[in-house]
Amino acid sequence: MTCAAATLANHALAALVGREVAGPLEAPGFRIAVALGFIAMAAWTLVPDKLGEDEDGAVRSQGGAFLTTLVSFFLVEMGDKTQVATIALAAHYGSVVTVAAGTTLGMMLANTPAVLLGGRMVERISLRATRMAAALLFLVL
């Protein structure tokens, strides 16, 4: 539930930015820029995510589990690949609600099994193959 709330807020903000950026940039070159953005996302997807080197894994908070997870997840996801993709989709389609709903649902479909079954999935599914499939999807889009 916490990840869903943070993802919805995060994707709504990204979709709003995308829609607002698209308005003044209706030039033909903007479509090319969005296409190049998706190609860049395909390449970026091939690079594995890494924790910061100064991470010690400890969480220090006064806000409780829900609030800490909500704020942490929201901040970590800002500027991530999914936010860039959400901005590009909202710029293309111009609908904050539809794009935010679609990207949030997509994130939940991807994240829920990872959260619930993460340890077992890593043993059976190749992360490299998963990154390759995601990169191919961005390239096709």
PDB file of N, CA, C and O in Angstrom, residues 5-70:
ATOM      1  N   ALA A   5       0.946   4.236  -2.882  1.00  0.00           N
ATOM      2  CA  ALA A   5       0.686   5.652  -2.615  1.00  0.00           C
ATOM      3  C   ALA A   5       1.843   6.517  -3.107  1.00  0.00           C
ATOM      4  O   ALA A   5       1.632   7.553  -3.752  1.00  0.00           O
ATOM      5  N   ALA A   6       3.065   6.092  -2.822  1.00  0.00           N
ATOM      6  CA  ALA A   6       4.234   6.856  -3.264  1.00  0.00           C
ATOM      7  C   ALA A   6       4.341   6.860  -4.781  1.00  0.00           C
ATOM      8  O   ALA A   6       4.657   7.884  -5.389  1.00  0.00           O
ATOM      9  N   THR A   7       4.075   5.721  -5.406  1.00  0.00           N
ATOM     10  CA  THR A   7       4.148   5.625  -6.863  1.00  0.00           C
ATOM     11  C   THR A   7       3.090   6.503  -7.516  1.00  0.00           C
ATOM     12  O   THR A   7       3.377   7.198  -8.491  1.00  0.00           O
ATOM     13  N   LEU A   8       1.880   6.487  -6.994  1.00  0.00           N
ATOM     14  CA  LEU A   8       0.816   7.309  -7.561  1.00  0.00           C
ATOM     15  C   LEU A   8       1.176   8.796  -7.470  1.00  0.00           C
ATOM     16  O   LEU A   8       1.048   9.528  -8.456  1.00  0.00           O
ATOM     17  N   ALA A   9       1.653   9.233  -6.327  1.00  0.00           N
ATOM     18  CA  ALA A   9       2.043  10.642  -6.170  1.00  0.00           C
ATOM     19  C   ALA A   9       3.191  10.989  -7.113  1.00  0.00           C
ATOM     20  O   ALA A   9       3.184  12.023  -7.791  1.00  0.00           O
ATOM     21  N   ASN A  10       4.166  10.099  -7.190  1.00  0.00           N
ATOM     22  CA  ASN A  10       5.343  10.309  -8.019  1.00  0.00           C
ATOM     23  C   ASN A  10       4.982  10.371  -9.501  1.00  0.00           C
ATOM     24  O   ASN A  10       5.413  11.270 -10.221  1.00  0.00           O
ATOM     25  N   HIS A  11       4.159   9.444  -9.951  1.00  0.00           N
ATOM     26  CA  HIS A  11       3.799   9.383 -11.365  1.00  0.00           C
ATOM     27  C   HIS A  11       2.847  10.508 -11.753  1.00  0.00           C
ATOM     28  O   HIS A  11       2.900  11.003 -12.882  1.00  0.00           O
ATOM     29  N   ALA A  12       1.982  10.920 -10.823  1.00  0.00           N
ATOM     30  CA  ALA A  12       1.100  12.055 -11.109  1.00  0.00           C
ATOM     31  C   ALA A  12       1.927  13.325 -11.310  1.00  0.00           C
ATOM     32  O   ALA A  12       1.674  14.102 -12.238  1.00  0.00           O
ATOM     33  N   LEU A  13       2.926  13.512 -10.463  1.00  0.00           N
ATOM     34  CA  LEU A  13       3.803  14.676 -10.608  1.00  0.00           C
ATOM     35  C   LEU A  13       4.574  14.613 -11.931  1.00  0.00           C
ATOM     36  O   LEU A  13       4.660  15.601 -12.658  1.00  0.00           O
ATOM     37  N   ALA A  14       5.110  13.448 -12.262  1.00  0.00           N
ATOM     38  CA  ALA A  14       5.853  13.296 -13.522  1.00  0.00           C
ATOM     39  C   ALA A  14       4.939  13.520 -14.724  1.00  0.00           C
ATOM     40  O   ALA A  14       5.336  14.165 -15.708  1.00  0.00           O
ATOM     41  N   ALA A  15       3.712  12.997 -14.677  1.00  0.00           N
ATOM     42  CA  ALA A  15       2.771  13.189 -15.790  1.00  0.00           C
ATOM     43  C   ALA A  15       2.395  14.664 -15.931  1.00  0.00           C
ATOM     44  O   ALA A  15       2.280  15.178 -17.056  1.00  0.00           O
ATOM     45  N   LEU A  16       2.225  15.347 -14.813  1.00  0.00           N
ATOM     46  CA  LEU A  16       1.920  16.776 -14.857  1.00  0.00           C
ATOM     47  C   LEU A  16       3.063  17.548 -15.510  1.00  0.00           C
ATOM     48  O   LEU A  16       2.839  18.397 -16.370  1.00  0.00           O
ATOM     49  N   VAL A  17       4.289  17.215 -15.128  1.00  0.00           N
ATOM     50  CA  VAL A  17       5.458  17.859 -15.744  1.00  0.00           C
ATOM     51  C   VAL A  17       5.478  17.579 -17.244  1.00  0.00           C
ATOM     52  O   VAL A  17       5.691  18.476 -18.060  1.00  0.00           O
ATOM     53  N   GLY A  18       5.247  16.331 -17.626  1.00  0.00           N
ATOM     54  CA  GLY A  18       5.253  15.961 -19.044  1.00  0.00           C
ATOM     55  C   GLY A  18       4.218  16.710 -19.850  1.00  0.00           C
ATOM     56  O   GLY A  18       4.495  17.205 -20.943  1.00  0.00           O
ATOM     57  N   ARG A  19       3.010  16.806 -19.311  1.00  0.00           N
ATOM     58  CA  ARG A  19       1.948  17.528 -20.026  1.00  0.00           C
ATOM     59  C   ARG A  19       2.283  19.011 -20.163  1.00  0.00           C
ATOM     60  O   ARG A  19       2.091  19.606 -21.219  1.00  0.00           O
ATOM     61  N   GLU A  20       2.810  19.603 -19.107  1.00  0.00           N
ATOM     62  CA  GLU A  20       3.128  21.024 -19.138  1.00  0.00           C
ATOM     63  C   GLU A  20       4.309  21.326 -20.057  1.00  0.00           C
ATOM     64  O   GLU A  20       4.344  22.367 -20.699  1.00  0.00           O
ATOM     65  N   VAL A  21       5.248  20.419 -20.131  1.00  0.00           N
ATOM     66  CA  VAL A  21       6.408  20.611 -21.008  1.00  0.00           C
ATOM     67  C   VAL A  21       5.999  20.461 -22.469  1.00  0.00           C
ATOM     68  O   VAL A  21       6.523  21.156 -23.337  1.00  0.00           O
ATOM     69  N   ALA A  22       5.047  19.584 -22.735  1.00  0.00           N
ATOM     70  CA  ALA A  22       4.650  19.314 -24.120  1.00  0.00           C
ATOM     71  C   ALA A  22       3.951  20.493 -24.767  1.00  0.00           C
ATOM     72  O   ALA A  22       4.092  20.708 -25.972  1.00  0.00           O
ATOM     73  N   GLY A  23       3.194  21.261 -23.991  1.00  0.00           N
ATOM     74  CA  GLY A  23       2.446  22.383 -24.553  1.00  0.00           C
ATOM     75  C   GLY A  23       3.299  23.331 -25.372  1.00  0.00           C
ATOM     76  O   GLY A  23       3.055  23.550 -26.553  1.00  0.00           O
ATOM     77  N   PRO A  24       4.336  23.912 -24.770  1.00  0.00           N
ATOM     78  CA  PRO A  24       5.164  24.857 -25.528  1.00  0.00           C
ATOM     79  C   PRO A  24       6.076  24.187 -26.561  1.00  0.00           C
ATOM     80  O   PRO A  24       6.654  24.862 -27.396  1.00  0.00           O
ATOM     81  N   LEU A  25       6.181  22.881 -26.492  1.00  0.00           N
ATOM     82  CA  LEU A  25       7.118  22.186 -27.376  1.00  0.00           C
ATOM     83  C   LEU A  25       6.400  21.365 -28.441  1.00  0.00           C
ATOM     84  O   LEU A  25       6.766  20.239 -28.723  1.00  0.00           O
ATOM     85  N   GLU A  26       5.385  21.915 -29.053  1.00  0.00           N
ATOM     86  CA  GLU A  26       4.603  21.194 -30.062  1.00  0.00           C
ATOM     87  C   GLU A  26       5.293  21.128 -31.426  1.00  0.00           C
ATOM     88  O   GLU A  26       4.700  20.696 -32.387  1.00  0.00           O
ATOM     89  N   ALA A  27       6.514  21.552 -31.505  1.00  0.00           N
ATOM     90  CA  ALA A  27       7.239  21.544 -32.777  1.00  0.00           C
ATOM     91  C   ALA A  27       7.511  20.113 -33.229  1.00  0.00           C
ATOM     92  O   ALA A  27       7.544  19.186 -32.412  1.00  0.00           O
ATOM     93  N   PRO A  28       7.704  19.906 -34.544  1.00  0.00           N
ATOM     94  CA  PRO A  28       7.994  18.554 -35.050  1.00  0.00           C
ATOM     95  C   PRO A  28       9.231  17.933 -34.395  1.00  0.00           C
ATOM     96  O   PRO A  28       9.296  16.726 -34.211  1.00  0.00           O
ATOM     97  N   GLY A  29      10.174  18.747 -34.010  1.00  0.00           N
ATOM     98  CA  GLY A  29      11.380  18.232 -33.371  1.00  0.00           C
ATOM     99  C   GLY A  29      11.108  17.599 -32.021  1.00  0.00           C
ATOM    100  O   GLY A  29      11.883  16.763 -31.545  1.00  0.00           O
ATOM    101  N   PHE A  30       9.974  17.997 -31.388  1.00  0.00           N
ATOM    102  CA  PHE A  30       9.648  17.433 -30.082  1.00  0.00           C
ATOM    103  C   PHE A  30       9.358  15.942 -30.181  1.00  0.00           C
ATOM    104  O   PHE A  30       9.752  15.164 -29.318  1.00  0.00           O
ATOM    105  N   ARG A  31       8.675  15.523 -31.238  1.00  0.00           N
ATOM    106  CA  ARG A  31       8.391  14.081 -31.433  1.00  0.00           C
ATOM    107  C   ARG A  31       9.692  13.305 -31.561  1.00  0.00           C
ATOM    108  O   ARG A  31       9.834  12.215 -31.020  1.00  0.00           O
ATOM    109  N   ILE A  32      10.644  13.881 -32.247  1.00  0.00           N
ATOM    110  CA  ILE A  32      11.960  13.237 -32.392  1.00  0.00           C
ATOM    111  C   ILE A  32      12.655  13.183 -31.035  1.00  0.00           C
ATOM    112  O   ILE A  32      13.253  12.169 -30.677  1.00  0.00           O
ATOM    113  N   ALA A  33      12.544  14.265 -30.256  1.00  0.00           N
ATOM    114  CA  ALA A  33      13.164  14.286 -28.927  1.00  0.00           C
ATOM    115  C   ALA A  33      12.563  13.217 -28.021  1.00  0.00           C
ATOM    116  O   ALA A  33      13.286  12.535 -27.284  1.00  0.00           O
ATOM    117  N   VAL A  34      11.234  13.045 -28.075  1.00  0.00           N
ATOM    118  CA  VAL A  34      10.586  12.003 -27.272  1.00  0.00           C
ATOM    119  C   VAL A  34      11.056  10.619 -27.724  1.00  0.00           C
ATOM    120  O   VAL A  34      11.377   9.756 -26.901  1.00  0.00           O
ATOM    121  N   ALA A  35      11.134  10.397 -29.031  1.00  0.00           N
ATOM    122  CA  ALA A  35      11.607   9.114 -29.548  1.00  0.00           C
ATOM    123  C   ALA A  35      13.039   8.843 -29.101  1.00  0.00           C
ATOM    124  O   ALA A  35      13.370   7.733 -28.660  1.00  0.00           O
ATOM    125  N   LEU A  36      13.884   9.861 -29.192  1.00  0.00           N
ATOM    126  CA  LEU A  36      15.268   9.705 -28.729  1.00  0.00           C
ATOM    127  C   LEU A  36      15.316   9.447 -27.227  1.00  0.00           C
ATOM    128  O   LEU A  36      16.172   8.686 -26.751  1.00  0.00           O
ATOM    129  N   GLY A  37      14.378  10.052 -26.484  1.00  0.00           N
ATOM    130  CA  GLY A  37      14.292   9.800 -25.048  1.00  0.00           C
ATOM    131  C   GLY A  37      13.998   8.336 -24.750  1.00  0.00           C
ATOM    132  O   GLY A  37      14.593   7.740 -23.852  1.00  0.00           O
ATOM    133  N   PHE A  38      13.090   7.733 -25.520  1.00  0.00           N
ATOM    134  CA  PHE A  38      12.783   6.319 -25.309  1.00  0.00           C
ATOM    135  C   PHE A  38      13.968   5.428 -25.703  1.00  0.00           C
ATOM    136  O   PHE A  38      14.223   4.414 -25.064  1.00  0.00           O
ATOM    137  N   ILE A  39      14.691   5.800 -26.725  1.00  0.00           N
ATOM    138  CA  ILE A  39      15.893   5.046 -27.100  1.00  0.00           C
ATOM    139  C   ILE A  39      16.932   5.157 -25.981  1.00  0.00           C
ATOM    140  O   ILE A  39      17.562   4.165 -25.604  1.00  0.00           O
ATOM    141  N   ALA A  40      17.079   6.359 -25.417  1.00  0.00           N
ATOM    142  CA  ALA A  40      18.002   6.537 -24.289  1.00  0.00           C
ATOM    143  C   ALA A  40      17.549   5.706 -23.091  1.00  0.00           C
ATOM    144  O   ALA A  40      18.374   5.110 -22.378  1.00  0.00           O
ATOM    145  N   MET A  41      16.221   5.651 -22.859  1.00  0.00           N
ATOM    146  CA  MET A  41      15.696   4.825 -21.763  1.00  0.00           C
ATOM    147  C   MET A  41      16.025   3.356 -21.988  1.00  0.00           C
ATOM    148  O   MET A  41      16.336   2.636 -21.041  1.00  0.00           O
ATOM    149  N   ALA A  42      15.958   2.916 -23.229  1.00  0.00           N
ATOM    150  CA  ALA A  42      16.308   1.522 -23.538  1.00  0.00           C
ATOM    151  C   ALA A  42      17.755   1.251 -23.149  1.00  0.00           C
ATOM    152  O   ALA A  42      18.063   0.234 -22.511  1.00  0.00           O
ATOM    153  N   ALA A  43      18.649   2.165 -23.484  1.00  0.00           N
ATOM    154  CA  ALA A  43      20.057   1.990 -23.131  1.00  0.00           C
ATOM    155  C   ALA A  43      20.250   2.068 -21.620  1.00  0.00           C
ATOM    156  O   ALA A  43      20.991   1.266 -21.034  1.00  0.00           O
ATOM    157  N   TRP A  44      19.581   3.009 -20.969  1.00  0.00           N
ATOM    158  CA  TRP A  44      19.713   3.198 -19.522  1.00  0.00           C
ATOM    159  C   TRP A  44      19.204   1.976 -18.762  1.00  0.00           C
ATOM    160  O   TRP A  44      19.721   1.611 -17.714  1.00  0.00           O
ATOM    161  N   THR A  45      18.175   1.324 -19.287  1.00  0.00           N
ATOM    162  CA  THR A  45      17.605   0.147 -18.643  1.00  0.00           C
ATOM    163  C   THR A  45      18.618  -0.990 -18.560  1.00  0.00           C
ATOM    164  O   THR A  45      18.556  -1.823 -17.663  1.00  0.00           O
ATOM    165  N   LEU A  46      19.548  -1.013 -19.477  1.00  0.00           N
ATOM    166  CA  LEU A  46      20.561  -2.073 -19.467  1.00  0.00           C
ATOM    167  C   LEU A  46      21.572  -1.901 -18.336  1.00  0.00           C
ATOM    168  O   LEU A  46      22.309  -2.836 -18.025  1.00  0.00           O
ATOM    169  N   VAL A  47      21.605  -0.728 -17.714  1.00  0.00           N
ATOM    170  CA  VAL A  47      22.536  -0.472 -16.612  1.00  0.00           C
ATOM    171  C   VAL A  47      21.850  -0.852 -15.305  1.00  0.00           C
ATOM    172  O   VAL A  47      20.808  -0.293 -14.971  1.00  0.00           O
ATOM    173  N   PRO A  48      22.412  -1.795 -14.551  1.00  0.00           N
ATOM    174  CA  PRO A  48      21.777  -2.218 -13.297  1.00  0.00           C
ATOM    175  C   PRO A  48      21.744  -1.089 -12.275  1.00  0.00           C
ATOM    176  O   PRO A  48      22.660  -0.279 -12.199  1.00  0.00           O
ATOM    177  N   ASP A  49      20.664  -1.044 -11.487  1.00  0.00           N
ATOM    178  CA  ASP A  49      20.572  -0.080 -10.390  1.00  0.00           C
ATOM    179  C   ASP A  49      21.522  -0.506  -9.285  1.00  0.00           C
ATOM    180  O   ASP A  49      21.719  -1.694  -9.037  1.00  0.00           O
ATOM    181  N   LYS A  50      22.123   0.481  -8.601  1.00  0.00           N
ATOM    182  CA  LYS A  50      23.042   0.196  -7.498  1.00  0.00           C
ATOM    183  C   LYS A  50      22.704   1.116  -6.342  1.00  0.00           C
ATOM    184  O   LYS A  50      22.340   2.261  -6.538  1.00  0.00           O
ATOM    185  N   LEU A  51      22.864   0.608  -5.122  1.00  0.00           N
ATOM    186  CA  LEU A  51      22.715   1.450  -3.947  1.00  0.00           C
ATOM    187  C   LEU A  51      23.923   2.354  -3.845  1.00  0.00           C
ATOM    188  O   LEU A  51      25.010   2.010  -4.296  1.00  0.00           O
ATOM    189  N   GLY A  52      23.748   3.488  -3.227  1.00  0.00           N
ATOM    190  CA  GLY A  52      24.883   4.381  -3.002  1.00  0.00           C
ATOM    191  C   GLY A  52      25.932   3.701  -2.145  1.00  0.00           C
ATOM    192  O   GLY A  52      25.631   2.879  -1.289  1.00  0.00           O
ATOM    193  N   GLU A  53      27.185   4.032  -2.362  1.00  0.00           N
ATOM    194  CA  GLU A  53      28.260   3.388  -1.629  1.00  0.00           C
ATOM    195  C   GLU A  53      28.229   3.710  -0.154  1.00  0.00           C
ATOM    196  O   GLU A  53      28.760   2.972   0.662  1.00  0.00           O
ATOM    197  N   ASP A  54      27.580   4.813   0.222  1.00  0.00           N
ATOM    198  CA  ASP A  54      27.537   5.184   1.626  1.00  0.00           C
ATOM    199  C   ASP A  54      26.315   4.614   2.346  1.00  0.00           C
ATOM    200  O   ASP A  54      26.096   4.888   3.511  1.00  0.00           O
ATOM    201  N   GLU A  55      25.530   3.784   1.666  1.00  0.00           N
ATOM    202  CA  GLU A  55      24.354   3.182   2.284  1.00  0.00           C
ATOM    203  C   GLU A  55      24.794   2.121   3.285  1.00  0.00           C
ATOM    204  O   GLU A  55      25.569   1.236   2.973  1.00  0.00           O
ATOM    205  N   ASP A  56      24.268   2.194   4.507  1.00  0.00           N
ATOM    206  CA  ASP A  56      24.577   1.170   5.493  1.00  0.00           C
ATOM    207  C   ASP A  56      23.379   0.280   5.774  1.00  0.00           C
ATOM    208  O   ASP A  56      23.448  -0.621   6.591  1.00  0.00           O
ATOM    209  N   GLY A  57      22.268   0.550   5.060  1.00  0.00           N
ATOM    210  CA  GLY A  57      21.082  -0.284   5.203  1.00  0.00           C
ATOM    211  C   GLY A  57      20.216   0.088   6.400  1.00  0.00           C
ATOM    212  O   GLY A  57      19.139  -0.443   6.568  1.00  0.00           O
ATOM    213  N   ALA A  58      20.680   0.980   7.258  1.00  0.00           N
ATOM    214  CA  ALA A  58      19.913   1.342   8.436  1.00  0.00           C
ATOM    215  C   ALA A  58      18.911   2.450   8.098  1.00  0.00           C
ATOM    216  O   ALA A  58      19.218   3.350   7.353  1.00  0.00           O
ATOM    217  N   VAL A  59      17.725   2.348   8.661  1.00  0.00           N
ATOM    218  CA  VAL A  59      16.708   3.370   8.479  1.00  0.00           C
ATOM    219  C   VAL A  59      16.494   4.048   9.816  1.00  0.00           C
ATOM    220  O   VAL A  59      16.208   3.400  10.816  1.00  0.00           O
ATOM    221  N   ARG A  60      16.645   5.358   9.821  1.00  0.00           N
ATOM    222  CA  ARG A  60      16.454   6.122  11.052  1.00  0.00           C
ATOM    223  C   ARG A  60      15.324   7.112  10.812  1.00  0.00           C
ATOM    224  O   ARG A  60      15.445   7.988   9.972  1.00  0.00           O
ATOM    225  N   SER A  61      14.236   6.948  11.555  1.00  0.00           N
ATOM    226  CA  SER A  61      13.093   7.818  11.322  1.00  0.00           C
ATOM    227  C   SER A  61      12.253   7.933  12.575  1.00  0.00           C
ATOM    228  O   SER A  61      12.203   7.028  13.389  1.00  0.00           O
ATOM    229  N   GLN A  62      11.535   9.040  12.664  1.00  0.00           N
ATOM    230  CA  GLN A  62      10.581   9.257  13.742  1.00  0.00           C
ATOM    231  C   GLN A  62       9.154   9.010  13.248  1.00  0.00           C
ATOM    232  O   GLN A  62       8.230   9.080  14.027  1.00  0.00           O
ATOM    233  N   GLY A  63       8.971   8.762  11.930  1.00  0.00           N
ATOM    234  CA  GLY A  63       7.647   8.773  11.337  1.00  0.00           C
ATOM    235  C   GLY A  63       6.920   7.448  11.247  1.00  0.00           C
ATOM    236  O   GLY A  63       5.817   7.401  10.735  1.00  0.00           O
ATOM    237  N   GLY A  64       7.474   6.378  11.672  1.00  0.00           N
ATOM    238  CA  GLY A  64       6.813   5.094  11.547  1.00  0.00           C
ATOM    239  C   GLY A  64       7.079   4.460  10.189  1.00  0.00           C
ATOM    240  O   GLY A  64       7.594   5.104   9.269  1.00  0.00           O
ATOM    241  N   ALA A  65       6.722   3.200  10.065  1.00  0.00           N
ATOM    242  CA  ALA A  65       7.034   2.427   8.858  1.00  0.00           C
ATOM    243  C   ALA A  65       6.360   2.987   7.606  1.00  0.00           C
ATOM    244  O   ALA A  65       6.994   3.129   6.565  1.00  0.00           O
ATOM    245  N   PHE A  66       5.065   3.305   7.689  1.00  0.00           N
ATOM    246  CA  PHE A  66       4.348   3.768   6.499  1.00  0.00           C
ATOM    247  C   PHE A  66       4.915   5.083   5.984  1.00  0.00           C
ATOM    248  O   PHE A  66       5.255   5.215   4.808  1.00  0.00           O
ATOM    249  N   LEU A  67       5.020   6.079   6.867  1.00  0.00           N
ATOM    250  CA  LEU A  67       5.496   7.392   6.447  1.00  0.00           C
ATOM    251  C   LEU A  67       6.940   7.339   5.957  1.00  0.00           C
ATOM    252  O   LEU A  67       7.286   7.938   4.932  1.00  0.00           O
ATOM    253  N   THR A  68       7.776   6.593   6.654  1.00  0.00           N
ATOM    254  CA  THR A  68       9.173   6.468   6.244  1.00  0.00           C
ATOM    255  C   THR A  68       9.290   5.817   4.878  1.00  0.00           C
ATOM    256  O   THR A  68      10.018   6.296   4.003  1.00  0.00           O
ATOM    257  N   THR A  69       8.533   4.745   4.660  1.00  0.00           N
ATOM    258  CA  THR A  69       8.567   4.058   3.374  1.00  0.00           C
ATOM    259  C   THR A  69       7.994   4.937   2.277  1.00  0.00           C
ATOM    260  O   THR A  69       8.548   5.015   1.170  1.00  0.00           O
ATOM    261  N   LEU A  70       6.902   5.620   2.560  1.00  0.00           N
ATOM    262  CA  LEU A  70       6.264   6.504   1.573  1.00  0.00           C
ATOM    263  C   LEU A  70       7.235   7.586   1.109  1.00  0.00           C
ATOM    264  O   LEU A  70       7.471   7.758  -0.092  1.00  0.00           O
TER     265      LEU A  70
END
